[in-house]
Amino acid sequence: VVGGGINGAVSALALAANGLRVALVERHDFGSGTSQESSCMVWGGFKYLESRDLKLVAGLCDSRNRLASAYPTRLAETRFMAALDHGAPFPPWFAALGAVAYWGLGRLATQPPRHRSAATIERLEPSVDTSMVRGGIEYSDYLLVDNDARFVSELAIGSTRYGASIANRVEVLDAEQGVNGWRIAMRDRGAGRDLEATARMVVNAGGPDVPVVGDLLGSATEHRLVFSKGIHLVVPRITDSGRILAFFDDDERLFYVLPMGERSVIGTTDTPVDDPQVAVTAEDRAFLLEQINARIDRGTPLGEADVIAERCGVRALV
Ligand SMILES: Cc1cc2nc3c(=O)[nH]c(=O)nc-3n(C[C@H](O)[C@H](O)[C@H](O)COP(=O)(O)OP(=O)(O)OC[C@H]3O[C@@H](n4cnc5c(N)ncnc54)[C@H](O)[C@@H]3O)c2cc1C
């Protein structure tokens, strides 16, 4: 398995648990790619109700529920408070209907959703500026208890219990398919030496580099990846409630304030990019700060000096 992000770690774990001999190699550290830049949410695809693809949402909810029951100490049911103002694409009553449908598609596995008036949001979440809020919804989904990279590392290490060999700082440089399977040329970046392995099958879990790894393997596909950049800003804690706050930004995109220990994490954005190597720009930062400052009540607006850390990655979309 080439690539130690969530997809590589899960592939290694599932294949090894099913009795295959598996090796997982990651050129940097486990979970150091896109899988350390996520919002850490394990959700059932509430947003996809917009496209009325009920089968997709039911399937995602089912996966979410199974993951939550398989890893009860790693995933926590978390309440979301979505505050909807006049710029939101839906009125609160319609969002509430959607939340009930979402709960039903999720087989009632979480606490039920609630329609919330602006006054109730003000009472439950005093940090939200409700002056423009028409109302909202409170509903549940799941959040990783620690963080995404840690979860990936745990799954990768977990695969060794079923006999998988895992190695970080090992990069796949070349691969050749012969009659007896693959010969894989690798570089141990830690020890500075070349390695070789043979395999009957190779799983390309290279994340945004799937096309690059695909070229090494000589595998052709009619599909193409497009990249969407997303950033998060880590700031001093905005709410003590433990809820995730959800808002629509000026472009009608959902963004969140997520709990992270003593901090809050604001994000994310969604910007199409050509190159998967991305970094937070001054423009990204200013956009997110402007969006959140317009929606929370805070004596002094959040500024650049309040940004403790930043996260930035690309969604690789087929
Ligand atoms: C801003 C943002 C927010 C997101 N929020 C969520 C969320 O809340 N919930 C959710 O479910 N999803 C979320 N996602 C999506 C999720 O993060 C990705 O779908 C997931 O991390 C992709 O994992 P991956 O294993 O495919 O890729 P990656 O994590 O990128 O892993 C690929 C790995 O392959 C390695 N690699 C590449 N080439 C080689 C080589 N030649 N040899 C060895 N190793 C190699 C890389 O070093 C890398 O570590 C979010 C994404 C972004 C960008």
Coordinates of C-alpha atoms and ligand atoms in Angstrom, one line a residue:
V1 CA 0.0 0.0 0.0
V2 CA 1.6 3.3 -1.1
G3 CA 0.7 6.2 1.1
G4 CA 0.0 6.3 4.8
G5 CA -3.0 8.7 5.0
I6 CA -6.4 7.6 6.1
N7 CA -7.0 5.6 2.8
G8 CA -3.7 3.8 3.0
A9 CA -4.0 3.1 6.7
V10 CA -7.6 1.7 6.4
S11 CA -6.6 -0.3 3.3
A12 CA -3.6 -1.9 5.2
L13 CA -5.8 -2.6 8.2
A14 CA -8.7 -4.1 6.2
L15 CA -6.5 -6.2 3.9
A16 CA -4.3 -7.5 6.8
A17 CA -7.4 -8.3 8.9
N18 CA -8.7 -10.3 6.0
G19 CA -5.5 -12.5 6.0
L20 CA -3.4 -10.9 3.2
R21 CA 0.3 -10.2 3.7
V22 CA 0.5 -6.4 3.6
A23 CA 3.2 -3.7 3.6
L24 CA 2.3 -0.1 4.0
V25 CA 4.9 2.6 3.1
E26 CA 4.7 6.3 3.7
R27 CA 7.3 8.7 2.4
H28 CA 7.0 11.2 5.3
D29 CA 5.1 10.3 8.5
F30 CA 1.7 8.5 8.8
G31 CA -1.1 11.0 8.5
S32 CA 1.2 13.8 7.4
G33 CA -0.6 14.6 4.1
T34 CA -4.2 15.7 3.6
S35 CA -5.1 13.5 6.5
Q36 CA -3.7 16.1 9.0
E37 CA -5.5 19.0 7.5
S38 CA -9.2 18.0 7.8
S39 CA -12.0 19.3 10.0
C40 CA -11.9 16.0 12.0
M41 CA -15.6 15.5 11.4
V42 CA -17.1 12.1 10.8
W43 CA -20.3 13.0 9.2
G44 CA -23.1 11.3 7.3
G45 CA -23.3 13.9 4.5
F46 CA -26.0 16.3 5.7
K47 CA -25.0 18.7 3.0
Y48 CA -25.7 16.1 0.2
L49 CA -29.4 16.3 1.1
E50 CA -29.4 19.5 -1.0
S51 CA -28.9 17.3 -4.1
R52 CA -31.6 14.9 -2.8
D53 CA -29.3 11.9 -3.1
L54 CA -31.0 10.1 -0.2
K55 CA -29.2 6.8 -1.0
L56 CA -25.8 8.5 -0.8
V57 CA -26.7 10.1 2.6
A58 CA -28.1 6.9 4.0
G59 CA -24.9 5.0 3.0
L60 CA -22.7 7.7 4.5
C61 CA -24.7 7.7 7.7
D62 CA -24.4 3.9 7.9
S63 CA -20.6 4.2 7.5
R64 CA -20.5 6.9 10.2
N65 CA -22.6 4.8 12.6
R66 CA -20.4 1.7 12.0
L67 CA -17.2 3.7 12.6
A68 CA -18.6 5.2 15.7
S69 CA -19.6 1.8 17.2
A70 CA -16.2 0.3 16.1
Y71 CA -14.2 3.1 17.7
P72 CA -16.4 4.4 20.6
T73 CA -13.4 6.0 22.4
R74 CA -12.0 7.8 19.3
L75 CA -15.3 9.3 17.9
A76 CA -17.6 11.4 20.0
E77 CA -21.2 12.4 19.1
T78 CA -21.1 16.2 19.0
R79 CA -23.9 18.8 18.7
F80 CA -23.9 21.3 15.9
M81 CA -25.6 24.7 16.3
A82 CA -26.3 26.1 12.8
A83 CA -27.3 29.8 13.0
L84 CA -29.1 30.9 9.8
D85 CA -29.2 34.6 8.8
H86 CA -30.9 36.2 5.8
G87 CA -27.9 35.2 3.6
A88 CA -28.4 31.5 4.3
P89 CA -29.8 29.5 1.4
F90 CA -32.6 28.0 3.5
P91 CA -35.1 29.4 6.0
P92 CA -34.7 27.7 9.5
W93 CA -38.0 25.7 9.2
F94 CA -36.7 24.1 6.0
A95 CA -33.3 23.3 7.5
A96 CA -35.2 21.8 10.5
L97 CA -37.1 19.5 8.1
G98 CA -33.8 18.5 6.5
A99 CA -32.3 17.8 10.0
V100 CA -35.2 15.5 10.8
A101 CA -34.7 13.7 7.5
Y102 CA -31.0 13.4 8.2
W103 CA -31.6 12.0 11.6
G104 CA -34.0 9.4 10.1
L105 CA -31.6 8.4 7.4
G106 CA -29.0 8.0 10.2
R107 CA -31.4 5.5 11.7
L108 CA -32.0 7.7 14.8
A109 CA -28.5 6.7 16.0
T110 CA -27.9 10.2 17.5
Q111 CA -29.8 12.6 19.8
P112 CA -32.7 14.1 17.8
P113 CA -32.4 17.5 16.1
R114 CA -34.1 20.6 17.4
H115 CA -35.4 23.7 15.7
R116 CA -33.9 26.7 17.5
S117 CA -35.2 30.3 17.7
A118 CA -32.8 33.2 17.5
A119 CA -33.5 33.8 21.2
T120 CA -32.7 30.2 22.2
I121 CA -29.5 30.4 20.1
E122 CA -28.6 33.6 22.0
R123 CA -29.2 31.9 25.3
L124 CA -27.3 28.6 24.5
E125 CA -24.5 30.2 22.5
P126 CA -23.9 33.7 23.7
S127 CA -20.8 34.0 21.5
V128 CA -23.1 34.0 18.4
D129 CA -24.2 37.4 17.2
T130 CA -27.9 36.8 16.7
S131 CA -28.8 40.3 15.6
M132 CA -29.2 39.1 12.0
V133 CA -30.1 35.4 12.8
R134 CA -33.6 34.2 11.8
G135 CA -33.3 31.0 13.7
G136 CA -31.4 27.7 13.3
I137 CA -31.1 24.0 14.0
E138 CA -29.2 21.9 16.5
Y139 CA -28.3 18.4 15.4
S140 CA -25.7 15.7 15.9
D141 CA -22.8 14.2 14.0
Y142 CA -19.4 12.8 15.1
L143 CA -16.0 14.4 15.7
L144 CA -12.7 12.7 16.2
V145 CA -11.8 13.0 19.9
D146 CA -8.1 13.7 19.4
N147 CA -7.3 14.6 15.8
D148 CA -7.2 13.2 12.3
A149 CA -3.4 12.4 12.1
R150 CA -3.5 10.6 15.4
F151 CA -6.4 8.4 14.2
V152 CA -4.6 7.5 11.0
S153 CA -1.4 6.6 13.0
E154 CA -3.5 4.4 15.3
L155 CA -5.1 2.6 12.4
A156 CA -1.7 2.1 10.7
I157 CA -0.2 0.7 13.9
G158 CA -3.4 -1.4 14.4
S159 CA -2.7 -3.1 11.1
T160 CA 0.5 -4.6 12.6
R161 CA -1.7 -6.6 15.0
Y162 CA -2.8 -8.6 11.9
G163 CA 0.8 -9.0 10.7
A164 CA 1.1 -6.0 8.4
S165 CA 4.6 -4.4 8.0
I166 CA 4.5 -0.6 8.1
A167 CA 7.2 1.9 7.4
N168 CA 7.3 5.6 7.5
R169 CA 9.9 7.7 5.7
V170 CA 10.0 5.1 2.9
E171 CA 9.2 6.5 -0.5
V172 CA 8.2 4.4 -3.5
L173 CA 10.3 5.6 -6.5
D174 CA 9.6 3.1 -9.2
A175 CA 7.5 -0.1 -9.9
E176 CA 7.7 -2.7 -12.6
Q177 CA 5.2 -5.4 -13.3
G178 CA 6.6 -8.8 -14.4
V179 CA 5.1 -12.3 -14.7
N180 CA 5.5 -12.9 -11.0
G181 CA 4.0 -9.6 -9.8
W182 CA 5.4 -6.2 -9.0
R183 CA 9.0 -5.2 -8.1
I184 CA 8.9 -2.0 -6.1
A185 CA 12.0 0.2 -5.8
M186 CA 11.9 2.3 -2.6
R187 CA 14.1 4.7 -0.8
D188 CA 14.5 4.6 3.0
R189 CA 14.8 8.4 3.6
G190 CA 15.7 8.0 7.3
A191 CA 18.6 5.5 6.7
G192 CA 19.4 6.9 3.3
R193 CA 19.4 3.5 1.6
D194 CA 17.6 1.8 -1.3
L195 CA 15.1 -1.0 -0.7
E196 CA 13.3 -3.4 -3.0
A197 CA 10.1 -5.4 -2.4
T198 CA 7.9 -7.7 -4.4
A199 CA 4.1 -7.7 -4.4
R200 CA 1.2 -9.4 -6.1
M201 CA -0.9 -6.2 -5.9
V202 CA -0.2 -2.5 -5.3
V203 CA -2.8 -0.1 -3.7
N204 CA -2.3 3.5 -4.8
A205 CA -3.3 5.6 -1.8
G206 CA -1.1 8.6 -2.7
G207 CA -3.8 11.2 -1.9
P208 CA -3.3 14.2 -4.1
D209 CA -0.3 12.4 -5.6
V210 CA -2.4 9.4 -6.8
P211 CA -1.7 10.5 -10.5
V212 CA 2.1 10.6 -9.8
V213 CA 2.0 7.2 -8.1
G214 CA -0.2 6.0 -11.0
D215 CA 2.4 7.1 -13.5
L216 CA 5.1 5.2 -11.6
L217 CA 2.9 2.1 -11.8
G218 CA 2.0 2.8 -15.4
S219 CA -1.7 2.6 -14.6
A220 CA -4.0 4.3 -17.0
T221 CA -7.3 5.9 -16.0
E222 CA -9.9 8.0 -17.7
H223 CA -10.5 9.8 -14.4
R224 CA -8.8 13.0 -13.4
L225 CA -8.3 14.7 -10.1
V226 CA -9.2 18.3 -9.4
F227 CA -8.0 20.0 -6.2
S228 CA -9.9 22.2 -3.8
K229 CA -7.9 24.1 -1.2
G230 CA -9.2 24.4 2.4
I231 CA -7.8 26.3 5.3
H232 CA -8.4 26.3 9.1
L233 CA -7.4 28.9 11.6
V234 CA -6.7 28.0 15.2
V235 CA -7.7 30.8 17.6
P236 CA -8.5 31.3 21.3
R237 CA -11.7 29.4 22.4
I238 CA -14.8 31.1 21.0
T239 CA -17.5 28.9 22.8
D240 CA -17.3 26.9 26.0
S241 CA -20.3 24.7 25.1
G242 CA -18.5 21.9 23.3
R243 CA -20.8 22.4 20.3
I244 CA -19.7 23.0 16.8
L245 CA -21.0 26.3 15.5
A246 CA -22.1 26.3 11.9
F247 CA -22.6 29.3 9.6
F248 CA -23.1 30.1 5.9
D249 CA -20.4 32.4 4.7
D250 CA -21.1 35.3 2.2
D251 CA -20.7 32.8 -0.7
E252 CA -23.4 30.5 0.9
R253 CA -20.7 27.9 1.9
L254 CA -21.0 26.2 5.3
F255 CA -18.1 26.9 7.7
Y256 CA -17.6 25.9 11.3
V257 CA -16.1 26.8 14.6
L258 CA -14.8 23.5 15.9
P259 CA -13.7 22.7 19.5
M260 CA -10.0 21.8 19.9
G261 CA -9.0 21.6 23.6
E262 CA -8.5 25.1 24.9
R263 CA -8.8 26.5 21.3
S264 CA -11.3 26.8 18.6
V265 CA -10.7 26.0 14.9
I266 CA -12.4 28.1 12.3
G267 CA -12.8 26.6 8.8
T268 CA -12.9 25.7 6.2
T269 CA -12.7 27.4 2.8
D270 CA -13.1 25.9 -0.6
T271 CA -10.9 27.3 -3.4
P272 CA -10.2 25.5 -6.7
V273 CA -6.4 25.2 -7.3
D274 CA -4.3 23.5 -10.0
D275 CA -1.3 22.7 -7.8
P276 CA -1.8 20.5 -4.7
Q277 CA 1.1 22.2 -2.9
V278 CA -0.7 24.9 -1.0
A279 CA -0.2 27.4 1.8
V280 CA -2.5 29.8 3.7
T281 CA -2.4 33.2 2.0
A282 CA -3.1 36.6 3.6
E283 CA -6.3 36.7 1.5
D284 CA -7.5 33.3 2.8
R285 CA -6.8 34.4 6.4
A286 CA -8.5 37.8 5.9
F287 CA -11.6 36.1 4.3
L288 CA -12.1 33.7 7.2
L289 CA -11.6 36.3 9.9
E290 CA -14.0 38.7 8.2
Q291 CA -16.6 35.9 7.9
I292 CA -16.4 34.8 11.5
N293 CA -16.2 38.4 12.9
A294 CA -19.5 39.2 11.1
R295 CA -21.2 36.3 13.0
I296 CA -19.9 36.3 16.5
D297 CA -20.2 38.6 19.5
R298 CA -16.7 39.4 20.8
G299 CA -15.5 42.6 22.4
T300 CA -12.6 42.9 20.0
P301 CA -12.9 41.3 16.6
L302 CA -10.5 38.4 15.9
G303 CA -7.4 39.6 14.1
E304 CA -4.3 38.1 12.7
A305 CA -2.5 38.3 16.1
D306 CA -5.2 35.9 17.5
V307 CA -4.3 33.2 15.0
I308 CA -2.3 30.6 16.9
A309 CA -1.8 28.1 14.1
E310 CA -3.1 27.3 10.6
R311 CA -3.9 24.2 8.7
C312 CA -4.1 24.0 4.9
G313 CA -4.7 21.1 2.5
V314 CA -6.3 20.1 -0.7
R315 CA -9.3 17.9 -1.2
A316 CA -8.5 15.6 -4.1
L317 CA -11.8 15.2 -6.0
V318 CA -12.4 12.8 -8.8
Ligands
LIG1 C1 -9.6 21.5 4.5 C2 -10.1 20.0 4.5 C3 -11.1 19.6 5.4 C4 -11.5 18.3 5.4 N1 -12.4 17.9 6.3 C5 -12.8 16.6 6.4 C6 -13.7 16.1 7.4 O1 -14.0 16.9 8.4 N2 -14.0 14.8 7.4 C7 -13.6 14.0 6.4 O2 -14.0 12.8 6.4 N3 -12.8 14.4 5.4 C8 -12.4 15.7 5.4 N4 -11.5 16.1 4.4 C9 -11.1 15.1 3.4 C10 -10.0 14.2 3.9 O3 -9.1 15.0 4.7 C11 -9.3 13.5 2.8 O4 -10.3 12.8 2.0 C12 -8.3 12.4 3.3 O5 -7.5 13.0 4.2 C13 -7.6 11.9 2.1 O6 -6.7 10.9 2.6 P1 -5.7 10.1 1.7 O7 -5.2 8.9 2.5 O8 -6.4 9.7 0.4 O9 -4.6 11.2 1.3 P2 -3.4 11.7 2.2 O10 -3.7 11.9 3.6 O11 -2.9 12.9 1.4 O12 -2.3 10.6 2.1 C14 -1.5 10.3 1.0 C15 -0.2 9.9 1.5 O13 0.6 9.3 0.4 C16 1.9 9.6 0.6 N5 2.6 9.4 -0.7 C17 2.4 9.9 -1.9 N6 3.3 9.5 -2.8 C18 4.1 8.5 -2.1 C19 5.2 7.7 -2.5 N7 5.6 7.7 -3.8 N8 5.7 6.8 -1.6 C20 5.2 6.8 -0.4 N9 4.2 7.6 0.1 C21 3.7 8.4 -0.8 C22 1.9 11.1 1.0 O14 3.1 11.5 1.7 C23 0.7 11.1 1.9 O15 1.0 11.0 3.3 C24 -11.0 17.4 4.4 C25 -10.1 17.8 3.5 C26 -9.6 19.1 3.5 C27 -8.5 19.5 2.6

